[in-house]
Amino acid sequence: MADSERIGPYRIIRRLGAGGMGEVVLAHDERLDRLVAIKRLHHDAATPERRERFRREARIVARLD
C-alpha cells in the first residue's frame, strides 16, 4: 500500500484486516479531520450479489449510533 494512496477525500494510512471478500483500511478523512475505517471489496469478489450484500451491510452500519 503506497503512502499516498487515496480514496476520494480519504488518505489511506494502513490496512486493518482482510478477508475473502475484501479488506478494511484505516484512513484520514481530510474534510472532517478524523480517522475512519473503510471497507472495500476485492475486484474479483465484486459480483452483483456481493455488491448488493455490501450495500445492505453499509446501510445497516450507517444506522448505528
mmCIF file with all atom_site columns, N, CA and C in Angstrom:
data_model
loop_
_atom_site.group_PDB
_atom_site.id
_atom_site.type_symbol
_atom_site.label_atom_id
_atom_site.label_alt_id
_atom_site.label_comp_id
_atom_site.label_asym_id
_atom_site.label_entity_id
_atom_site.label_seq_id
_atom_site.pdbx_PDB_ins_code
_atom_site.Cartn_x
_atom_site.Cartn_y
_atom_site.Cartn_z
_atom_site.occupancy
_atom_site.B_iso_or_equiv
_atom_site.pdbx_formal_charge
_atom_site.auth_seq_id
_atom_site.auth_comp_id
_atom_site.auth_asym_id
_atom_site.auth_atom_id
_atom_site.pdbx_PDB_model_num
ATOM 1   N N  . MET A 1 1  ? 0.852   -1.171  0.000  1.00 0.00 ? 1  MET A N  1
ATOM 2   C CA . MET A 1 1  ? 0.000   0.000   0.000  1.00 0.00 ? 1  MET A CA 1
ATOM 3   C C  . MET A 1 1  ? 0.901   1.239   0.000  1.00 0.00 ? 1  MET A C  1
ATOM 4   N N  . ALA A 1 2  ? 0.759   2.064   -0.987 1.00 0.00 ? 2  ALA A N  1
ATOM 5   C CA . ALA A 1 2  ? 1.577   3.269   -1.115 1.00 0.00 ? 2  ALA A CA 1
ATOM 6   C C  . ALA A 1 2  ? 1.171   4.305   -0.075 1.00 0.00 ? 2  ALA A C  1
ATOM 7   N N  . ASP A 1 3  ? 2.147   5.083   0.387  1.00 0.00 ? 3  ASP A N  1
ATOM 8   C CA . ASP A 1 3  ? 1.881   6.105   1.396  1.00 0.00 ? 3  ASP A CA 1
ATOM 9   C C  . ASP A 1 3  ? 0.867   7.137   0.935  1.00 0.00 ? 3  ASP A C  1
ATOM 10  N N  . SER A 1 4  ? 0.835   7.418   -0.352 1.00 0.00 ? 4  SER A N  1
ATOM 11  C CA . SER A 1 4  ? -0.040  8.478   -0.855 1.00 0.00 ? 4  SER A CA 1
ATOM 12  C C  . SER A 1 4  ? -1.346  7.940   -1.435 1.00 0.00 ? 4  SER A C  1
ATOM 13  N N  . GLU A 1 5  ? -1.669  6.681   -1.171 1.00 0.00 ? 5  GLU A N  1
ATOM 14  C CA . GLU A 1 5  ? -2.899  6.125   -1.731 1.00 0.00 ? 5  GLU A CA 1
ATOM 15  C C  . GLU A 1 5  ? -4.108  6.849   -1.162 1.00 0.00 ? 5  GLU A C  1
ATOM 16  N N  . ARG A 1 6  ? -5.076  7.114   -2.036 1.00 0.00 ? 6  ARG A N  1
ATOM 17  C CA . ARG A 1 6  ? -6.262  7.854   -1.645 1.00 0.00 ? 6  ARG A CA 1
ATOM 18  C C  . ARG A 1 6  ? -7.516  7.171   -2.193 1.00 0.00 ? 6  ARG A C  1
ATOM 19  N N  . ILE A 1 7  ? -8.602  7.372   -1.490 1.00 0.00 ? 7  ILE A N  1
ATOM 20  C CA . ILE A 1 7  ? -9.932  7.007   -1.965 1.00 0.00 ? 7  ILE A CA 1
ATOM 21  C C  . ILE A 1 7  ? -10.754 8.274   -1.773 1.00 0.00 ? 7  ILE A C  1
ATOM 22  N N  . GLY A 1 8  ? -10.983 9.000   -2.854 1.00 0.00 ? 8  GLY A N  1
ATOM 23  C CA . GLY A 1 8  ? -11.683 10.283  -2.748 1.00 0.00 ? 8  GLY A CA 1
ATOM 24  C C  . GLY A 1 8  ? -10.954 11.191  -1.775 1.00 0.00 ? 8  GLY A C  1
ATOM 25  N N  . PRO A 1 9  ? -11.682 11.719  -0.778 1.00 0.00 ? 9  PRO A N  1
ATOM 26  C CA . PRO A 1 9  ? -11.057 12.627  0.180  1.00 0.00 ? 9  PRO A CA 1
ATOM 27  C C  . PRO A 1 9  ? -10.314 11.919  1.318  1.00 0.00 ? 9  PRO A C  1
ATOM 28  N N  . TYR A 1 10 ? -10.219 10.605  1.245  1.00 0.00 ? 10 TYR A N  1
ATOM 29  C CA . TYR A 1 10 ? -9.612  9.833   2.325  1.00 0.00 ? 10 TYR A CA 1
ATOM 30  C C  . TYR A 1 10 ? -8.176  9.449   1.973  1.00 0.00 ? 10 TYR A C  1
ATOM 31  N N  . ARG A 1 11 ? -7.257  9.717   2.890  1.00 0.00 ? 11 ARG A N  1
ATOM 32  C CA . ARG A 1 11 ? -5.860  9.309   2.722  1.00 0.00 ? 11 ARG A CA 1
ATOM 33  C C  . ARG A 1 11 ? -5.662  8.013   3.500  1.00 0.00 ? 11 ARG A C  1
ATOM 34  N N  . ILE A 1 12 ? -5.289  6.951   2.804  1.00 0.00 ? 12 ILE A N  1
ATOM 35  C CA . ILE A 1 12 ? -5.120  5.642   3.421  1.00 0.00 ? 12 ILE A CA 1
ATOM 36  C C  . ILE A 1 12 ? -3.873  5.657   4.302  1.00 0.00 ? 12 ILE A C  1
ATOM 37  N N  . ILE A 1 13 ? -4.031  5.151   5.529  1.00 0.00 ? 13 ILE A N  1
ATOM 38  C CA . ILE A 1 13 ? -2.914  5.083   6.471  1.00 0.00 ? 13 ILE A CA 1
ATOM 39  C C  . ILE A 1 13 ? -2.336  3.670   6.507  1.00 0.00 ? 13 ILE A C  1
ATOM 40  N N  . ARG A 1 14 ? -3.210  2.683   6.730  1.00 0.00 ? 14 ARG A N  1
ATOM 41  C CA . ARG A 1 14 ? -2.735  1.300   6.771  1.00 0.00 ? 14 ARG A CA 1
ATOM 42  C C  . ARG A 1 14 ? -3.910  0.334   6.704  1.00 0.00 ? 14 ARG A C  1
ATOM 43  N N  . ARG A 1 15 ? -3.579  -0.909  6.408  1.00 0.00 ? 15 ARG A N  1
ATOM 44  C CA . ARG A 1 15 ? -4.576  -1.975  6.381  1.00 0.00 ? 15 ARG A CA 1
ATOM 45  C C  . ARG A 1 15 ? -4.848  -2.434  7.806  1.00 0.00 ? 15 ARG A C  1
ATOM 46  N N  . LEU A 1 16 ? -6.121  -2.605  8.130  1.00 0.00 ? 16 LEU A N  1
ATOM 47  C CA . LEU A 1 16 ? -6.510  -3.108  9.438  1.00 0.00 ? 16 LEU A CA 1
ATOM 48  C C  . LEU A 1 16 ? -6.787  -4.600  9.414  1.00 0.00 ? 16 LEU A C  1
ATOM 49  N N  . GLY A 1 17 ? -7.306  -5.090  8.291  1.00 0.00 ? 17 GLY A N  1
ATOM 50  C CA . GLY A 1 17 ? -7.621  -6.503  8.191  1.00 0.00 ? 17 GLY A CA 1
ATOM 51  C C  . GLY A 1 17 ? -8.112  -6.841  6.799  1.00 0.00 ? 17 GLY A C  1
ATOM 52  N N  . ALA A 1 18 ? -8.202  -8.149  6.536  1.00 0.00 ? 18 ALA A N  1
ATOM 53  C CA . ALA A 1 18 ? -8.657  -8.602  5.228  1.00 0.00 ? 18 ALA A CA 1
ATOM 54  C C  . ALA A 1 18 ? -9.375  -9.931  5.382  1.00 0.00 ? 18 ALA A C  1
ATOM 55  N N  . GLY A 1 19 ? -10.258 -10.186 4.418  1.00 0.00 ? 19 GLY A N  1
ATOM 56  C CA . GLY A 1 19 ? -10.996 -11.438 4.403  1.00 0.00 ? 19 GLY A CA 1
ATOM 57  C C  . GLY A 1 19 ? -11.207 -11.890 2.982  1.00 0.00 ? 19 GLY A C  1
ATOM 58  N N  . GLY A 1 20 ? -12.102 -12.827 2.795  1.00 0.00 ? 20 GLY A N  1
ATOM 59  C CA . GLY A 1 20 ? -12.335 -13.393 1.487  1.00 0.00 ? 20 GLY A CA 1
ATOM 60  C C  . GLY A 1 20 ? -12.922 -12.425 0.485  1.00 0.00 ? 20 GLY A C  1
ATOM 61  N N  . MET A 1 21 ? -13.729 -11.473 0.956  1.00 0.00 ? 21 MET A N  1
ATOM 62  C CA . MET A 1 21 ? -14.400 -10.550 0.037  1.00 0.00 ? 21 MET A CA 1
ATOM 63  C C  . MET A 1 21 ? -13.683 -9.215  -0.113 1.00 0.00 ? 21 MET A C  1
ATOM 64  N N  . GLY A 1 22 ? -12.840 -8.860  0.843  1.00 0.00 ? 22 GLY A N  1
ATOM 65  C CA . GLY A 1 22 ? -12.214 -7.547  0.741  1.00 0.00 ? 22 GLY A CA 1
ATOM 66  C C  . GLY A 1 22 ? -11.284 -7.246  1.890  1.00 0.00 ? 22 GLY A C  1
ATOM 67  N N  . GLU A 1 23 ? -11.098 -5.952  2.148  1.00 0.00 ? 23 GLU A N  1
ATOM 68  C CA . GLU A 1 23 ? -10.210 -5.521  3.223  1.00 0.00 ? 23 GLU A CA 1
ATOM 69  C C  . GLU A 1 23 ? -10.776 -4.274  3.888  1.00 0.00 ? 23 GLU A C  1
ATOM 70  N N  . VAL A 1 24 ? -10.269 -4.006  5.089  1.00 0.00 ? 24 VAL A N  1
ATOM 71  C CA . VAL A 1 24 ? -10.627 -2.805  5.826  1.00 0.00 ? 24 VAL A CA 1
ATOM 72  C C  . VAL A 1 24 ? -9.346  -2.026  6.050  1.00 0.00 ? 24 VAL A C  1
ATOM 73  N N  . VAL A 1 25 ? -9.402  -0.728  5.739  1.00 0.00 ? 25 VAL A N  1
ATOM 74  C CA . VAL A 1 25 ? -8.229  0.124   5.904  1.00 0.00 ? 25 VAL A CA 1
ATOM 75  C C  . VAL A 1 25 ? -8.555  1.279   6.840  1.00 0.00 ? 25 VAL A C  1
ATOM 76  N N  . LEU A 1 26 ? -7.530  1.748   7.536  1.00 0.00 ? 26 LEU A N  1
ATOM 77  C CA . LEU A 1 26 ? -7.631  2.952   8.344  1.00 0.00 ? 26 LEU A CA 1
ATOM 78  C C  . LEU A 1 26 ? -7.275  4.119   7.444  1.00 0.00 ? 26 LEU A C  1
ATOM 79  N N  . ALA A 1 27 ? -8.100  5.165   7.489  1.00 0.00 ? 27 ALA A N  1
ATOM 80  C CA . ALA A 1 27 ? -7.865  6.321   6.631  1.00 0.00 ? 27 ALA A CA 1
ATOM 81  C C  . ALA A 1 27 ? -8.132  7.597   7.398  1.00 0.00 ? 27 ALA A C  1
ATOM 82  N N  . HIS A 1 28 ? -7.619  8.693   6.864  1.00 0.00 ? 28 HIS A N  1
ATOM 83  C CA . HIS A 1 28 ? -7.873  10.011  7.439  1.00 0.00 ? 28 HIS A CA 1
ATOM 84  C C  . HIS A 1 28 ? -8.813  10.759  6.510  1.00 0.00 ? 28 HIS A C  1
ATOM 85  N N  . ASP A 1 29 ? -9.946  11.176  7.061  1.00 0.00 ? 29 ASP A N  1
ATOM 86  C CA . ASP A 1 29 ? -10.916 11.981  6.317  1.00 0.00 ? 29 ASP A CA 1
ATOM 87  C C  . ASP A 1 29 ? -10.446 13.426  6.416  1.00 0.00 ? 29 ASP A C  1
ATOM 88  N N  . GLU A 1 30 ? -9.917  13.954  5.331  1.00 0.00 ? 30 GLU A N  1
ATOM 89  C CA . GLU A 1 30 ? -9.335  15.295  5.365  1.00 0.00 ? 30 GLU A CA 1
ATOM 90  C C  . GLU A 1 30 ? -10.393 16.390  5.412  1.00 0.00 ? 30 GLU A C  1
ATOM 91  N N  . ARG A 1 31 ? -11.622 16.089  5.023  1.00 0.00 ? 31 ARG A N  1
ATOM 92  C CA . ARG A 1 31 ? -12.694 17.097  5.107  1.00 0.00 ? 31 ARG A CA 1
ATOM 93  C C  . ARG A 1 31 ? -13.093 17.344  6.550  1.00 0.00 ? 31 ARG A C  1
ATOM 94  N N  . LEU A 1 32 ? -13.206 16.266  7.326  1.00 0.00 ? 32 LEU A N  1
ATOM 95  C CA . LEU A 1 32 ? -13.675 16.370  8.710  1.00 0.00 ? 32 LEU A CA 1
ATOM 96  C C  . LEU A 1 32 ? -12.556 16.215  9.729  1.00 0.00 ? 32 LEU A C  1
ATOM 97  N N  . ASP A 1 33 ? -11.319 16.003  9.262  1.00 0.00 ? 33 ASP A N  1
ATOM 98  C CA . ASP A 1 33 ? -10.151 15.841  10.129 1.00 0.00 ? 33 ASP A CA 1
ATOM 99  C C  . ASP A 1 33 ? -10.393 14.778  11.196 1.00 0.00 ? 33 ASP A C  1
ATOM 100 N N  . ARG A 1 34 ? -10.714 13.565  10.719 1.00 0.00 ? 34 ARG A N  1
ATOM 101 C CA . ARG A 1 34 ? -10.933 12.448  11.642 1.00 0.00 ? 34 ARG A CA 1
ATOM 102 C C  . ARG A 1 34 ? -10.498 11.147  10.994 1.00 0.00 ? 34 ARG A C  1
ATOM 103 N N  . LEU A 1 35 ? -10.270 10.148  11.832 1.00 0.00 ? 35 LEU A N  1
ATOM 104 C CA . LEU A 1 35 ? -9.917  8.820   11.344 1.00 0.00 ? 35 LEU A CA 1
ATOM 105 C C  . LEU A 1 35 ? -11.188 8.041   11.054 1.00 0.00 ? 35 LEU A C  1
ATOM 106 N N  . VAL A 1 36 ? -11.160 7.252   9.994  1.00 0.00 ? 36 VAL A N  1
ATOM 107 C CA . VAL A 1 36 ? -12.289 6.421   9.606  1.00 0.00 ? 36 VAL A CA 1
ATOM 108 C C  . VAL A 1 36 ? -11.775 5.046   9.178  1.00 0.00 ? 36 VAL A C  1
ATOM 109 N N  . ALA A 1 37 ? -12.645 4.069   9.246  1.00 0.00 ? 37 ALA A N  1
ATOM 110 C CA . ALA A 1 37 ? -12.349 2.744   8.706  1.00 0.00 ? 37 ALA A CA 1
ATOM 111 C C  . ALA A 1 37 ? -13.132 2.613   7.403  1.00 0.00 ? 37 ALA A C  1
ATOM 112 N N  . ILE A 1 38 ? -12.465 2.130   6.374  1.00 0.00 ? 38 ILE A N  1
ATOM 113 C CA . ILE A 1 38 ? -13.112 1.950   5.072  1.00 0.00 ? 38 ILE A CA 1
ATOM 114 C C  . ILE A 1 38 ? -13.017 0.484   4.689  1.00 0.00 ? 38 ILE A C  1
ATOM 115 N N  . LYS A 1 39 ? -14.162 -0.094  4.360  1.00 0.00 ? 39 LYS A N  1
ATOM 116 C CA . LYS A 1 39 ? -14.197 -1.475  3.882  1.00 0.00 ? 39 LYS A CA 1
ATOM 117 C C  . LYS A 1 39 ? -14.344 -1.438  2.374  1.00 0.00 ? 39 LYS A C  1
ATOM 118 N N  . ARG A 1 40 ? -13.493 -2.167  1.677  1.00 0.00 ? 40 ARG A N  1
ATOM 119 C CA . ARG A 1 40 ? -13.587 -2.204  0.216  1.00 0.00 ? 40 ARG A CA 1
ATOM 120 C C  . ARG A 1 40 ? -13.495 -3.643  -0.280 1.00 0.00 ? 40 ARG A C  1
ATOM 121 N N  . LEU A 1 41 ? -14.261 -3.916  -1.335 1.00 0.00 ? 41 LEU A N  1
ATOM 122 C CA . LEU A 1 41 ? -14.297 -5.253  -1.926 1.00 0.00 ? 41 LEU A CA 1
ATOM 123 C C  . LEU A 1 41 ? -13.097 -5.481  -2.831 1.00 0.00 ? 41 LEU A C  1
ATOM 124 N N  . HIS A 1 42 ? -12.630 -6.729  -2.869 1.00 0.00 ? 42 HIS A N  1
ATOM 125 C CA . HIS A 1 42 ? -11.634 -7.109  -3.869 1.00 0.00 ? 42 HIS A CA 1
ATOM 126 C C  . HIS A 1 42 ? -12.336 -7.097  -5.224 1.00 0.00 ? 42 HIS A C  1
ATOM 127 N N  . HIS A 1 43 ? -11.627 -6.695  -6.272 1.00 0.00 ? 43 HIS A N  1
ATOM 128 C CA . HIS A 1 43 ? -12.235 -6.639  -7.607 1.00 0.00 ? 43 HIS A CA 1
ATOM 129 C C  . HIS A 1 43 ? -12.789 -7.989  -8.034 1.00 0.00 ? 43 HIS A C  1
ATOM 130 N N  . ASP A 1 44 ? -12.070 -9.070  -7.757 1.00 0.00 ? 44 ASP A N  1
ATOM 131 C CA . ASP A 1 44 ? -12.529 -10.390 -8.197 1.00 0.00 ? 44 ASP A CA 1
ATOM 132 C C  . ASP A 1 44 ? -13.698 -10.913 -7.358 1.00 0.00 ? 44 ASP A C  1
ATOM 133 N N  . ALA A 1 45 ? -13.982 -10.271 -6.226 1.00 0.00 ? 45 ALA A N  1
ATOM 134 C CA . ALA A 1 45 ? -15.097 -10.692 -5.373 1.00 0.00 ? 45 ALA A CA 1
ATOM 135 C C  . ALA A 1 45 ? -16.338 -9.844  -5.614 1.00 0.00 ? 45 ALA A C  1
ATOM 136 N N  . ALA A 1 46 ? -16.261 -8.885  -6.497 1.00 0.00 ? 46 ALA A N  1
ATOM 137 C CA . ALA A 1 46 ? -17.341 -7.915  -6.677 1.00 0.00 ? 46 ALA A CA 1
ATOM 138 C C  . ALA A 1 46 ? -18.391 -8.384  -7.673 1.00 0.00 ? 46 ALA A C  1
ATOM 139 N N  . THR A 1 47 ? -19.027 -9.503  -7.380 1.00 0.00 ? 47 THR A N  1
ATOM 140 C CA . THR A 1 47 ? -20.148 -9.961  -8.204 1.00 0.00 ? 47 THR A CA 1
ATOM 141 C C  . THR A 1 47 ? -21.363 -9.089  -7.878 1.00 0.00 ? 47 THR A C  1
ATOM 142 N N  . PRO A 1 48 ? -22.366 -9.059  -8.727 1.00 0.00 ? 48 PRO A N  1
ATOM 143 C CA . PRO A 1 48 ? -23.564 -8.258  -8.415 1.00 0.00 ? 48 PRO A CA 1
ATOM 144 C C  . PRO A 1 48 ? -24.193 -8.629  -7.063 1.00 0.00 ? 48 PRO A C  1
ATOM 145 N N  . GLU A 1 49 ? -24.234 -9.910  -6.747 1.00 0.00 ? 49 GLU A N  1
ATOM 146 C CA . GLU A 1 49 ? -24.823 -10.344 -5.474 1.00 0.00 ? 49 GLU A CA 1
ATOM 147 C C  . GLU A 1 49 ? -24.003 -9.847  -4.289 1.00 0.00 ? 49 GLU A C  1
ATOM 148 N N  . ARG A 1 50 ? -22.704 -9.933  -4.402 1.00 0.00 ? 50 ARG A N  1
ATOM 149 C CA . ARG A 1 50 ? -21.848 -9.478  -3.306 1.00 0.00 ? 50 ARG A CA 1
ATOM 150 C C  . ARG A 1 50 ? -21.863 -7.956  -3.164 1.00 0.00 ? 50 ARG A C  1
ATOM 151 N N  . ARG A 1 51 ? -21.963 -7.247  -4.277 1.00 0.00 ? 51 ARG A N  1
ATOM 152 C CA . ARG A 1 51 ? -22.064 -5.783  -4.192 1.00 0.00 ? 51 ARG A CA 1
ATOM 153 C C  . ARG A 1 51 ? -23.351 -5.384  -3.478 1.00 0.00 ? 51 ARG A C  1
ATOM 154 N N  . GLU A 1 52 ? -24.439 -6.083  -3.757 1.00 0.00 ? 52 GLU A N  1
ATOM 155 C CA . GLU A 1 52 ? -25.707 -5.785  -3.077 1.00 0.00 ? 52 GLU A CA 1
ATOM 156 C C  . GLU A 1 52 ? -25.597 -6.110  -1.586 1.00 0.00 ? 52 GLU A C  1
ATOM 157 N N  . ARG A 1 53 ? -24.982 -7.222  -1.246 1.00 0.00 ? 53 ARG A N  1
ATOM 158 C CA . ARG A 1 53 ? -24.767 -7.573  0.166  1.00 0.00 ? 53 ARG A CA 1
ATOM 159 C C  . ARG A 1 53 ? -23.934 -6.491  0.854  1.00 0.00 ? 53 ARG A C  1
ATOM 160 N N  . PHE A 1 54 ? -22.913 -6.002  0.172  1.00 0.00 ? 54 PHE A N  1
ATOM 161 C CA . PHE A 1 54 ? -22.045 -4.948  0.693  1.00 0.00 ? 54 PHE A CA 1
ATOM 162 C C  . PHE A 1 54 ? -22.863 -3.669  0.938  1.00 0.00 ? 54 PHE A C  1
ATOM 163 N N  . ARG A 1 55 ? -23.738 -3.303  -0.003 1.00 0.00 ? 55 ARG A N  1
ATOM 164 C CA . ARG A 1 55 ? -24.588 -2.116  0.156  1.00 0.00 ? 55 ARG A CA 1
ATOM 165 C C  . ARG A 1 55 ? -25.541 -2.269  1.343  1.00 0.00 ? 55 ARG A C  1
ATOM 166 N N  . ARG A 1 56 ? -26.145 -3.460  1.483  1.00 0.00 ? 56 ARG A N  1
ATOM 167 C CA . ARG A 1 56 ? -27.053 -3.694  2.614  1.00 0.00 ? 56 ARG A CA 1
ATOM 168 C C  . ARG A 1 56 ? -26.307 -3.542  3.932  1.00 0.00 ? 56 ARG A C  1
ATOM 169 N N  . GLU A 1 57 ? -25.128 -4.129  4.001  1.00 0.00 ? 57 GLU A N  1
ATOM 170 C CA . GLU A 1 57 ? -24.313 -4.030  5.211  1.00 0.00 ? 57 GLU A CA 1
ATOM 171 C C  . GLU A 1 57 ? -23.971 -2.561  5.508  1.00 0.00 ? 57 GLU A C  1
ATOM 172 N N  . ALA A 1 58 ? -23.611 -1.804  4.486  1.00 0.00 ? 58 ALA A N  1
ATOM 173 C CA . ALA A 1 58 ? -23.264 -0.388  4.677  1.00 0.00 ? 58 ALA A CA 1
ATOM 174 C C  . ALA A 1 58 ? -24.467 0.396   5.194  1.00 0.00 ? 58 ALA A C  1
ATOM 175 N N  . ARG A 1 59 ? -25.655 0.115   4.678  1.00 0.00 ? 59 ARG A N  1
ATOM 176 C CA . ARG A 1 59 ? -26.850 0.816   5.152  1.00 0.00 ? 59 ARG A CA 1
ATOM 177 C C  . ARG A 1 59 ? -27.136 0.486   6.611  1.00 0.00 ? 59 ARG A C  1
ATOM 178 N N  . ILE A 1 60 ? -26.950 -0.758  6.986  1.00 0.00 ? 60 ILE A N  1
ATOM 179 C CA . ILE A 1 60 ? -27.178 -1.163  8.380  1.00 0.00 ? 60 ILE A CA 1
ATOM 180 C C  . ILE A 1 60 ? -26.181 -0.478  9.305  1.00 0.00 ? 60 ILE A C  1
ATOM 181 N N  . VAL A 1 61 ? -24.923 -0.479  8.924  1.00 0.00 ? 61 VAL A N  1
ATOM 182 C CA . VAL A 1 61 ? -23.884 0.150   9.748  1.00 0.00 ? 61 VAL A CA 1
ATOM 183 C C  . VAL A 1 61 ? -24.112 1.650   9.851  1.00 0.00 ? 61 VAL A C  1
ATOM 184 N N  . ALA A 1 62 ? -24.602 2.278   8.794  1.00 0.00 ? 62 ALA A N  1
ATOM 185 C CA . ALA A 1 62 ? -24.849 3.725   8.812  1.00 0.00 ? 62 ALA A CA 1
ATOM 186 C C  . ALA A 1 62 ? -25.919 4.106   9.826  1.00 0.00 ? 62 ALA A C  1
ATOM 187 N N  . ARG A 1 63 ? -26.767 3.179   10.180 1.00 0.00 ? 63 ARG A N  1
ATOM 188 C CA . ARG A 1 63 ? -27.826 3.458   11.163 1.00 0.00 ? 63 ARG A CA 1
ATOM 189 C C  . ARG A 1 63 ? -27.326 3.405   12.606 1.00 0.00 ? 63 ARG A C  1
ATOM 190 N N  . LEU A 1 64 ? -26.143 2.830   12.804 1.00 0.00 ? 64 LEU A N  1
ATOM 191 C CA . LEU A 1 64 ? -25.614 2.727   14.170 1.00 0.00 ? 64 LEU A CA 1
ATOM 192 C C  . LEU A 1 64 ? -25.239 4.079   14.714 1.00 0.00 ? 64 LEU A C  1
ATOM 193 N N  . ASP A 1 65 ? -25.413 4.236   16.000 1.00 0.00 ? 65 ASP A N  1
ATOM 194 C CA . ASP A 1 65 ? -25.063 5.493   16.659 1.00 0.00 ? 65 ASP A CA 1
ATOM 195 C C  . ASP A 1 65 ? -23.728 5.351   17.352 1.00 0.00 ? 65 ASP A C  1
#
